[in-house]
Every structure is written in C-alpha cells, then in structure tokens.
Amino acid sequence: MLSTLVDKIFPTYSFHVIINNRIFISRGQKRLTEKNRITVGIYGHQYTIVGEDSANHIRQVASLVDEKMREIKSKNPSLDTSKLAVLTAVNAVHDYLKLKEKAEILEKQLQHLKD
Amino acid sequence: MLSTLVDKIFPTYSFHVIINNRIFISRGQKRLTEKNRITVGIYGHQYTIVGEDSANHIRQVASLVDEKMREIKSKNPSLDTSKLAVLTAVNAVHDYLKLKEKAEILEKQLQHLKD
C-alpha cells in the first residue's frame, strides 16, 4: 500500500526518512528496501534515513543540511527552526537550479562535439 | 558591516531573504544590491527574497520549495513544519549532490573529447 502510493505520486525514488519511528516518504518509484538505514543528526534532531543510496551519500546529505542550517543560524540567531529550514531548502533548490543550468550547457556542448 | 561579514563567511553570493522585515543572509560575496526584490509565499509564509538573480529564478526557487513541502505534507499530515522543511532541504541537497555527480561526469566526457 505504501509503495503503491509512492509509485503513483513520486517520479523517482530517493529515500525515506523515519522520525520518531514514523516513516516519511520523500519520493520514490521502487518498493522500500532497507538496504541502508542510517541515523543522522540534523540540527539537534535524530532522523533515520533509509534508502538505496550509499551510507556515505546519506551521511553527506544530512551533514550538508545540518551545516547549512547552523551557518544561517549563526548569522541570524533569532530565526526560528522552521524558517531556518525553509531558508536552507531555498538555498539548496537555488544551488540545484543553477547547477542544472550548468549541466544543460555541458550536455549541449557534449552533443555538439559528438555531432 | 553586513556585507563585510557576508564577504568573510560565504563563498559565493546567491540571495538574501527578508522575513518580517528582517534580513536573513544566506550567503554572498558581493555587496547587497536590491536589484530584484520579490515577495513570495512559501508554505503559508511570506518571504521577501532579494538578489541579483532574475525575478523568474527567485519565483521558481520559491515555487519549488513550496511545492515540495506541500507534496511531502500531503503524504505525512502529522509532520510539523520544521521537520517538513528539514526533509525538503534533505531532498533538495540529495538532488543537488546527484546532479553534481552527473555534471562532473559530463565535464570529464567533454574534456576527454576536447583532448
């Protein structure tokens, strides 16, 4: 049931996160496989992240989110955790879109050289 | 003073966000230029995002964060906003790192073809 829901809604599988023993699916196509189950700390909270990605990748993701939240907090001490996390997400999506533009240019250059 | 701090701490400039008339710097190298000052709604809160990026880019970033938060919330109604935003950030950083791997491969392929 869970994986069927996930199959319908999310285009690609990445991983799901367990908070207080409840599972929160981020997105996915594949059935849940608990290949890597890693507990990480992000901004003072424990999250168990389960996914097909390597433990190193999952730890790196968690570490970068934690680091970015602390970095923004240190400059804006009055920012509450929720807005801090939104701002962290805003930054990450900004970085993603900028990198996507770069990757698209690289792909075009590569295609041009291959033609 | 603000820009000096920013210069020291953040490696590259992206944009800063104003919440309740207070400015929250995400990161930056350049002085603040209020070239584009866009108010966007992310998950029921208003954020004024100021940056050198185009208004379209800023709106796209905000829209993607809002969309992802609502998507995760719809599947996990009991998730509080703070954890929801952290999970959104986790997803965005995951996507970023995966795309970074892809971009690095493209760069290597391009370099190989040029050599």
CSV table of N, CA and C in Angstrom, one decimal, chain A residues 5 9-11 13-17 19-20 22-27 42-43 45-47 49 53 57 60-62 64-65 68-69 71-72 74-79 81-83 85-107 109-111 113-114, chain B residues 5 9-11 13-17 19-20 22-27 42-43 45-47 49 53 57 60-62 64-65 68-69 71-72 74-79 81-83 85-107 109-111 113-114:
chain,number,residue,atom,x,y,z
A,5,LEU,N,1.3,3.8,-3.2
A,5,LEU,CA,1.1,5.3,-3.1
A,5,LEU,C,2.3,6.0,-3.6
A,9,ILE,N,2.8,8.7,-6.9
A,9,ILE,CA,3.0,10.1,-6.6
A,9,ILE,C,4.3,10.6,-7.0
A,10,PHE,N,5.3,9.9,-6.7
A,10,PHE,CA,6.7,10.4,-6.8
A,10,PHE,C,7.4,9.9,-8.1
A,11,PRO,N,8.0,10.7,-8.9
A,11,PRO,CA,8.5,10.3,-10.1
A,11,PRO,C,9.8,9.4,-10.0
A,13,TYR,N,12.6,7.4,-7.2
A,13,TYR,CA,12.9,7.0,-5.8
A,13,TYR,C,14.2,7.7,-5.3
A,14,SER,N,14.1,8.3,-4.1
A,14,SER,CA,15.4,8.7,-3.5
A,14,SER,C,15.5,8.0,-2.2
A,15,PHE,N,14.9,8.5,-1.1
A,15,PHE,CA,14.9,7.7,0.1
A,15,PHE,C,13.8,8.2,1.0
A,16,HIS,N,13.6,7.5,2.1
A,16,HIS,CA,12.6,7.9,3.0
A,16,HIS,C,13.2,8.2,4.4
A,17,VAL,N,12.5,8.9,5.2
A,17,VAL,CA,13.1,9.3,6.5
A,17,VAL,C,12.2,8.9,7.6
A,19,ILE,N,11.1,9.5,11.4
A,19,ILE,CA,11.2,10.5,12.6
A,19,ILE,C,10.3,9.9,13.7
A,20,ASN,N,10.8,9.7,14.8
A,20,ASN,CA,10.1,9.2,16.0
A,20,ASN,C,9.4,7.9,15.6
A,22,ARG,N,8.1,6.9,12.9
A,22,ARG,CA,7.2,7.0,11.8
A,22,ARG,C,7.9,7.2,10.5
A,23,ILE,N,7.4,6.7,9.4
A,23,ILE,CA,8.1,6.8,8.2
A,23,ILE,C,7.6,7.9,7.3
A,24,PHE,N,8.5,8.8,6.8
A,24,PHE,CA,8.1,9.9,6.0
A,24,PHE,C,8.7,9.6,4.6
A,25,ILE,N,7.9,9.4,3.6
A,25,ILE,CA,8.4,9.2,2.3
A,25,ILE,C,8.7,10.5,1.6
A,26,SER,N,9.9,10.6,1.1
A,26,SER,CA,10.2,11.8,0.3
A,26,SER,C,9.6,11.6,-1.1
A,27,ARG,N,10.1,10.6,-1.8
A,27,ARG,CA,9.5,10.3,-3.1
A,27,ARG,C,10.1,8.9,-3.5
A,42,ILE,N,20.4,16.1,12.5
A,42,ILE,CA,20.3,17.3,11.7
A,42,ILE,C,19.7,18.4,12.7
A,43,TYR,N,20.5,19.3,13.0
A,43,TYR,CA,20.1,20.4,13.8
A,43,TYR,C,19.4,20.0,15.1
A,45,HIS,N,18.1,17.1,15.9
A,45,HIS,CA,17.1,16.1,15.9
A,45,HIS,C,17.7,14.8,15.2
A,46,GLN,N,17.2,13.7,15.7
A,46,GLN,CA,17.7,12.4,15.0
A,46,GLN,C,16.7,12.0,13.9
A,47,TYR,N,17.3,11.7,12.8
A,47,TYR,CA,16.5,11.2,11.6
A,47,TYR,C,17.1,9.9,11.2
A,49,ILE,N,17.4,7.7,8.2
A,49,ILE,CA,17.2,7.8,6.7
A,49,ILE,C,17.4,6.4,6.1
A,53,ASP,N,20.6,4.6,-1.7
A,53,ASP,CA,21.9,5.3,-1.8
A,53,ASP,C,22.9,4.8,-0.8
A,57,HIS,N,26.6,8.6,1.1
A,57,HIS,CA,25.8,9.7,0.4
A,57,HIS,C,24.8,10.2,1.4
A,60,GLN,N,26.4,12.4,3.9
A,60,GLN,CA,26.9,13.6,3.3
A,60,GLN,C,25.7,14.6,3.2
A,61,VAL,N,24.5,14.1,2.7
A,61,VAL,CA,23.3,14.9,2.6
A,61,VAL,C,23.0,15.5,4.0
A,62,ALA,N,22.9,14.7,5.0
A,62,ALA,CA,22.5,15.1,6.3
A,62,ALA,C,23.5,16.1,6.9
A,64,LEU,N,25.5,18.1,5.2
A,64,LEU,CA,25.4,19.4,4.5
A,64,LEU,C,24.2,20.2,4.9
A,65,VAL,N,23.0,19.5,5.2
A,65,VAL,CA,21.8,20.2,5.6
A,65,VAL,C,22.1,20.8,7.0
A,68,LYS,N,24.5,23.8,6.8
A,68,LYS,CA,23.9,25.0,6.2
A,68,LYS,C,23.0,25.6,7.2
A,69,MET,N,22.2,24.8,8.0
A,69,MET,CA,21.3,25.3,9.0
A,69,MET,C,22.0,26.1,10.1
A,71,GLU,N,25.0,27.4,9.8
A,71,GLU,CA,25.7,28.5,9.2
A,71,GLU,C,24.7,29.7,9.2
A,72,ILE,N,23.5,29.4,8.7
A,72,ILE,CA,22.5,30.5,8.6
A,72,ILE,C,22.1,31.0,10.0
A,74,SER,N,23.8,31.0,12.7
A,74,SER,CA,24.9,31.7,13.4
A,74,SER,C,24.8,33.2,13.0
A,75,LYS,N,24.3,33.5,11.7
A,75,LYS,CA,24.2,34.8,11.3
A,75,LYS,C,22.9,35.5,11.6
A,76,ASN,N,21.9,34.6,11.9
A,76,ASN,CA,20.5,35.1,12.2
A,76,ASN,C,20.0,34.4,13.4
A,77,PRO,N,20.5,34.8,14.6
A,77,PRO,CA,20.2,34.0,15.8
A,77,PRO,C,18.7,33.9,16.2
A,78,SER,N,18.0,34.9,15.7
A,78,SER,CA,16.6,34.9,16.1
A,78,SER,C,15.7,34.1,15.2
A,79,LEU,N,16.2,33.6,14.2
A,79,LEU,CA,15.4,32.8,13.2
A,79,LEU,C,14.9,31.5,13.8
A,81,THR,N,13.4,27.6,13.9
A,81,THR,CA,13.9,26.4,13.2
A,81,THR,C,13.2,26.2,11.9
A,82,SER,N,11.9,26.5,11.9
A,82,SER,CA,11.1,26.2,10.7
A,82,SER,C,11.5,27.2,9.6
A,83,LYS,N,11.6,28.5,9.9
A,83,LYS,CA,12.1,29.4,8.8
A,83,LYS,C,13.5,29.1,8.4
A,85,ALA,N,14.9,26.2,8.3
A,85,ALA,CA,14.9,25.0,7.5
A,85,ALA,C,14.4,25.4,6.1
A,86,VAL,N,13.4,26.3,6.0
A,86,VAL,CA,12.8,26.7,4.8
A,86,VAL,C,13.9,27.5,4.0
A,87,LEU,N,14.7,28.3,4.7
A,87,LEU,CA,15.7,29.1,4.0
A,87,LEU,C,16.8,28.2,3.5
A,88,THR,N,17.1,27.1,4.3
A,88,THR,CA,18.1,26.1,3.9
A,88,THR,C,17.6,25.4,2.6
A,89,ALA,N,16.3,25.1,2.6
A,89,ALA,CA,15.7,24.4,1.4
A,89,ALA,C,15.8,25.4,0.2
A,90,VAL,N,15.5,26.7,0.5
A,90,VAL,CA,15.6,27.7,-0.6
A,90,VAL,C,17.0,27.7,-1.2
A,91,ASN,N,18.0,27.7,-0.3
A,91,ASN,CA,19.3,27.7,-0.8
A,91,ASN,C,19.7,26.5,-1.6
A,92,ALA,N,19.3,25.4,-1.1
A,92,ALA,CA,19.6,24.1,-1.8
A,92,ALA,C,18.9,24.0,-3.2
A,93,VAL,N,17.7,24.5,-3.2
A,93,VAL,CA,17.0,24.5,-4.5
A,93,VAL,C,17.6,25.5,-5.5
A,94,HIS,N,18.0,26.6,-4.9
A,94,HIS,CA,18.7,27.6,-5.8
A,94,HIS,C,20.0,27.0,-6.3
A,95,ASP,N,20.8,26.4,-5.5
A,95,ASP,CA,22.0,25.7,-6.0
A,95,ASP,C,21.7,24.7,-7.0
A,96,TYR,N,20.6,23.9,-6.8
A,96,TYR,CA,20.2,22.8,-7.7
A,96,TYR,C,19.9,23.4,-9.1
A,97,LEU,N,19.1,24.5,-9.1
A,97,LEU,CA,18.7,25.1,-10.4
A,97,LEU,C,19.9,25.7,-11.1
A,98,LYS,N,20.8,26.3,-10.4
A,98,LYS,CA,22.0,26.9,-11.0
A,98,LYS,C,22.9,25.8,-11.6
A,99,LEU,N,23.0,24.7,-10.9
A,99,LEU,CA,23.8,23.6,-11.4
A,99,LEU,C,23.1,22.9,-12.6
A,100,LYS,N,21.8,22.9,-12.5
A,100,LYS,CA,21.0,22.3,-13.6
A,100,LYS,C,21.3,23.1,-14.9
A,101,GLU,N,21.3,24.4,-14.8
A,101,GLU,CA,21.6,25.2,-16.0
A,101,GLU,C,23.0,24.9,-16.5
A,102,LYS,N,23.9,24.7,-15.6
A,102,LYS,CA,25.3,24.4,-16.0
A,102,LYS,C,25.4,23.0,-16.7
A,103,ALA,N,24.7,22.1,-16.1
A,103,ALA,CA,24.7,20.7,-16.6
A,103,ALA,C,24.0,20.7,-18.0
A,104,GLU,N,23.0,21.5,-18.2
A,104,GLU,CA,22.4,21.5,-19.5
A,104,GLU,C,23.3,22.1,-20.6
A,105,ILE,N,24.1,23.1,-20.2
A,105,ILE,CA,25.1,23.7,-21.1
A,105,ILE,C,26.1,22.7,-21.5
A,106,LEU,N,26.6,21.9,-20.4
A,106,LEU,CA,27.6,20.9,-20.6
A,106,LEU,C,27.1,19.8,-21.6
A,107,GLU,N,25.8,19.4,-21.4
A,107,GLU,CA,25.2,18.4,-22.3
A,107,GLU,C,25.1,18.9,-23.7
A,109,GLN,N,27.1,21.2,-25.1
A,109,GLN,CA,28.5,21.2,-25.7
A,109,GLN,C,28.9,19.8,-26.1
A,110,LEU,N,28.6,18.9,-25.2
A,110,LEU,CA,29.0,17.5,-25.5
A,110,LEU,C,28.3,17.0,-26.7
A,111,GLN,N,27.0,17.3,-26.9
A,111,GLN,CA,26.3,16.8,-28.0
A,111,GLN,C,26.8,17.5,-29.3
A,113,LEU,N,29.9,18.4,-29.8
A,113,LEU,CA,31.2,17.8,-30.1
A,113,LEU,C,31.0,16.4,-30.7
A,114,LYS,N,30.0,15.7,-30.3
A,114,LYS,CA,29.7,14.4,-30.8
A,114,LYS,C,29.1,14.4,-32.2
B,5,LEU,N,30.8,41.1,6.7
B,5,LEU,CA,30.6,39.8,7.3
B,5,LEU,C,30.3,38.8,6.3
B,9,ILE,N,32.3,35.2,5.3
B,9,ILE,CA,31.7,33.9,5.7
B,9,ILE,C,31.2,33.1,4.5
B,10,PHE,N,30.6,33.7,3.5
B,10,PHE,CA,30.0,32.9,2.5
B,10,PHE,C,30.8,32.9,1.2
B,11,PRO,N,31.0,31.8,0.6
B,11,PRO,CA,31.9,31.7,-0.5
B,11,PRO,C,31.3,32.4,-1.8
B,13,TYR,N,27.9,34.6,-3.6
B,13,TYR,CA,26.7,35.3,-3.4
B,13,TYR,C,25.5,34.6,-4.1
B,14,SER,N,24.4,34.4,-3.4
B,14,SER,CA,23.2,34.0,-4.1
B,14,SER,C,22.1,35.0,-3.8
B,15,PHE,N,21.5,34.9,-2.7
B,15,PHE,CA,20.5,36.0,-2.4
B,15,PHE,C,20.2,36.0,-0.9
B,16,HIS,N,19.5,37.0,-0.5
B,16,HIS,CA,19.1,37.1,0.9
B,16,HIS,C,17.6,37.1,1.0
B,17,VAL,N,17.1,36.8,2.2
B,17,VAL,CA,15.7,36.7,2.4
B,17,VAL,C,15.3,37.6,3.5
B,19,ILE,N,12.4,38.3,6.2
B,19,ILE,CA,11.2,37.7,6.9
B,19,ILE,C,10.8,38.7,7.9
B,20,ASN,N,9.6,39.1,7.9
B,20,ASN,CA,9.1,40.1,8.9
B,20,ASN,C,10.0,41.3,9.0
B,22,ARG,N,13.1,41.6,8.6
B,22,ARG,CA,14.4,41.4,9.0
B,22,ARG,C,15.1,40.7,7.8
B,23,ILE,N,16.4,41.0,7.6
B,23,ILE,CA,17.1,40.4,6.5
B,23,ILE,C,17.9,39.2,7.0
B,24,PHE,N,17.7,38.1,6.3
B,24,PHE,CA,18.5,36.9,6.6
B,24,PHE,C,19.4,36.6,5.4
B,25,ILE,N,20.6,36.7,5.6
B,25,ILE,CA,21.6,36.4,4.6
B,25,ILE,C,21.8,34.9,4.4
B,26,SER,N,21.7,34.4,3.2
B,26,SER,CA,22.0,33.0,3.0
B,26,SER,C,23.5,32.9,2.8
B,27,ARG,N,24.0,33.6,1.8
B,27,ARG,CA,25.5,33.6,1.6
B,27,ARG,C,25.8,34.6,0.6
B,42,ILE,N,5.8,30.9,0.7
B,42,ILE,CA,6.3,29.5,0.8
B,42,ILE,C,5.6,28.9,2.0
B,43,TYR,N,4.7,27.9,1.8
B,43,TYR,CA,4.0,27.2,2.8
B,43,TYR,C,3.3,28.1,3.8
B,45,HIS,N,3.8,31.3,4.4
B,45,HIS,CA,4.5,32.4,5.0
B,45,HIS,C,5.0,33.3,3.8
B,46,GLN,N,5.1,34.6,4.1
B,46,GLN,CA,5.6,35.5,3.1
B,46,GLN,C,7.1,35.7,3.3
B,47,TYR,N,7.9,35.6,2.2
B,47,TYR,CA,9.3,35.8,2.3
B,47,TYR,C,9.6,36.8,1.2
B,49,ILE,N,12.5,37.9,-1.0
B,49,ILE,CA,13.8,37.5,-1.4
B,49,ILE,C,14.4,38.5,-2.3
B,53,ASP,N,19.8,37.5,-8.9
B,53,ASP,CA,19.2,36.6,-9.9
B,53,ASP,C,17.9,37.2,-10.4
B,57,HIS,N,13.8,33.4,-11.7
B,57,HIS,CA,14.6,32.4,-11.0
B,57,HIS,C,14.1,32.3,-9.5
B,60,GLN,N,10.8,30.8,-9.2
B,60,GLN,CA,10.9,29.4,-9.4
B,60,GLN,C,11.4,28.6,-8.2
B,61,VAL,N,12.5,29.2,-7.6
B,61,VAL,CA,13.0,28.5,-6.4
B,61,VAL,C,11.9,28.4,-5.3
B,62,ALA,N,11.3,29.6,-5.1
B,62,ALA,CA,10.2,29.6,-4.0
B,62,ALA,C,9.1,28.6,-4.3
B,64,LEU,N,9.2,25.9,-6.2
B,64,LEU,CA,9.7,24.5,-6.0
B,64,LEU,C,9.7,24.1,-4.5
B,65,VAL,N,10.2,25.0,-3.7
B,65,VAL,CA,10.2,24.7,-2.2
B,65,VAL,C,8.8,24.5,-1.7
B,68,LYS,N,7.3,21.2,-3.0
B,68,LYS,CA,7.9,20.1,-2.4
B,68,LYS,C,7.3,19.9,-0.9
B,69,MET,N,7.2,21.0,-0.2
B,69,MET,CA,6.7,21.0,1.2
B,69,MET,C,5.3,20.5,1.2
B,71,GLU,N,3.8,18.7,-1.1
B,71,GLU,CA,3.8,17.3,-1.5
B,71,GLU,C,4.2,16.3,-0.4
B,72,ILE,N,5.2,16.7,0.4
B,72,ILE,CA,5.6,15.8,1.5
B,72,ILE,C,4.5,15.9,2.6
B,74,SER,N,1.3,16.4,2.2
B,74,SER,CA,0.1,15.6,1.8
B,74,SER,C,0.2,14.1,2.1
B,75,LYS,N,1.4,13.6,2.1
B,75,LYS,CA,1.6,12.2,2.4
B,75,LYS,C,1.9,12.0,3.9
B,76,ASN,N,2.2,13.0,4.6
B,76,ASN,CA,2.6,12.9,6.0
B,76,ASN,C,1.9,14.0,6.8
B,77,PRO,N,0.6,13.9,6.9
B,77,PRO,CA,-0.2,15.1,7.5
B,77,PRO,C,0.3,15.5,8.9
B,78,SER,N,0.9,14.5,9.7
B,78,SER,CA,1.2,14.9,11.0
B,78,SER,C,2.6,15.5,11.2
B,79,LEU,N,3.3,15.6,10.1
B,79,LEU,CA,4.7,16.2,10.2
B,79,LEU,C,4.6,17.7,10.5
B,81,THR,N,5.9,21.6,10.7
B,81,THR,CA,6.5,22.4,9.6
B,81,THR,C,8.0,22.4,9.7
B,82,SER,N,8.6,22.4,10.9
B,82,SER,CA,10.0,22.4,11.0
B,82,SER,C,10.7,21.1,10.4
B,83,LYS,N,10.1,20.0,10.7
B,83,LYS,CA,10.7,18.7,10.2
B,83,LYS,C,10.4,18.6,8.7
B,85,ALA,N,10.2,21.1,6.6
B,85,ALA,CA,11.2,21.9,5.9
B,85,ALA,C,12.6,21.3,5.9
B,86,VAL,N,12.9,20.6,7.0
B,86,VAL,CA,14.2,19.9,7.0
B,86,VAL,C,14.2,18.8,6.0
B,87,LEU,N,13.1,18.0,5.9
B,87,LEU,CA,13.0,17.0,4.9
B,87,LEU,C,13.1,17.5,3.5
B,88,THR,N,12.5,18.7,3.3
B,88,THR,CA,12.5,19.3,2.0
B,88,THR,C,14.0,19.7,1.7
B,89,ALA,N,14.7,20.2,2.6
B,89,ALA,CA,16.1,20.6,2.5
B,89,ALA,C,16.9,19.3,2.2
B,90,VAL,N,16.6,18.2,2.9
B,90,VAL,CA,17.3,17.0,2.7
B,90,VAL,C,17.1,16.5,1.2
B,91,ASN,N,15.9,16.6,0.7
B,91,ASN,CA,15.6,16.2,-0.6
B,91,ASN,C,16.4,17.1,-1.6
B,92,ALA,N,16.3,18.4,-1.4
B,92,ALA,CA,17.0,19.3,-2.3
B,92,ALA,C,18.5,19.1,-2.4
B,93,VAL,N,19.1,18.8,-1.2
B,93,VAL,CA,20.5,18.6,-1.2
B,93,VAL,C,20.9,17.2,-1.8
B,94,HIS,N,20.0,16.3,-1.6
B,94,HIS,CA,20.2,15.0,-2.3
B,94,HIS,C,20.2,15.1,-3.8
B,95,ASP,N,19.2,15.9,-4.3
B,95,ASP,CA,19.1,16.1,-5.7
B,95,ASP,C,20.3,16.9,-6.2
B,96,TYR,N,20.7,17.8,-5.4
B,96,TYR,CA,21.9,18.6,-5.8
B,96,TYR,C,23.2,17.7,-6.0
B,97,LEU,N,23.4,16.9,-5.0
B,97,LEU,CA,24.6,16.0,-5.0
B,97,LEU,C,24.5,15.0,-6.2
B,98,LYS,N,23.3,14.5,-6.4
B,98,LYS,CA,23.2,13.6,-7.6
B,98,LYS,C,23.5,14.3,-8.9
B,99,LEU,N,23.0,15.5,-9.0
B,99,LEU,CA,23.2,16.3,-10.2
B,99,LEU,C,24.6,16.7,-10.3
B,100,LYS,N,25.3,16.9,-9.2
B,100,LYS,CA,26.7,17.3,-9.2
B,100,LYS,C,27.5,16.1,-9.7
B,101,GLU,N,27.2,14.9,-9.3
B,101,GLU,CA,27.9,13.7,-9.8
B,101,GLU,C,27.8,13.7,-11.4
B,102,LYS,N,26.5,13.9,-11.8
B,102,LYS,CA,26.2,13.9,-13.2
B,102,LYS,C,27.0,14.9,-14.0
B,103,ALA,N,27.0,16.1,-13.4
B,103,ALA,CA,27.7,17.3,-14.1
B,103,ALA,C,29.2,17.0,-14.1
B,104,GLU,N,29.8,16.3,-13.1
B,104,GLU,CA,31.2,16.0,-13.1
B,104,GLU,C,31.5,15.0,-14.2
B,105,ILE,N,30.6,14.0,-14.4
B,105,ILE,CA,30.8,13.0,-15.4
B,105,ILE,C,30.8,13.7,-16.8
B,106,LEU,N,29.8,14.6,-17.0
B,106,LEU,CA,29.7,15.4,-18.3
B,106,LEU,C,31.0,16.2,-18.5
B,107,GLU,N,31.5,16.8,-17.5
B,107,GLU,CA,32.7,17.6,-17.6
B,107,GLU,C,33.9,16.8,-18.1
B,109,GLN,N,33.7,13.9,-19.6
B,109,GLN,CA,33.5,13.4,-21.0
B,109,GLN,C,33.8,14.5,-22.0
B,110,LEU,N,33.4,15.7,-21.7
B,110,LEU,CA,33.7,16.9,-22.5
B,110,LEU,C,35.2,17.1,-22.6
B,111,GLN,N,35.9,17.1,-21.5
B,111,GLN,CA,37.3,17.2,-21.5
B,111,GLN,C,38.0,16.2,-22.3
B,113,LEU,N,36.8,14.5,-24.9
B,113,LEU,CA,36.5,14.8,-26.3
B,113,LEU,C,37.3,15.9,-26.8
B,114,LYS,N,37.6,16.9,-25.9
B,114,LYS,CA,38.4,18.1,-26.4
B,114,LYS,C,39.9,17.7,-26.5
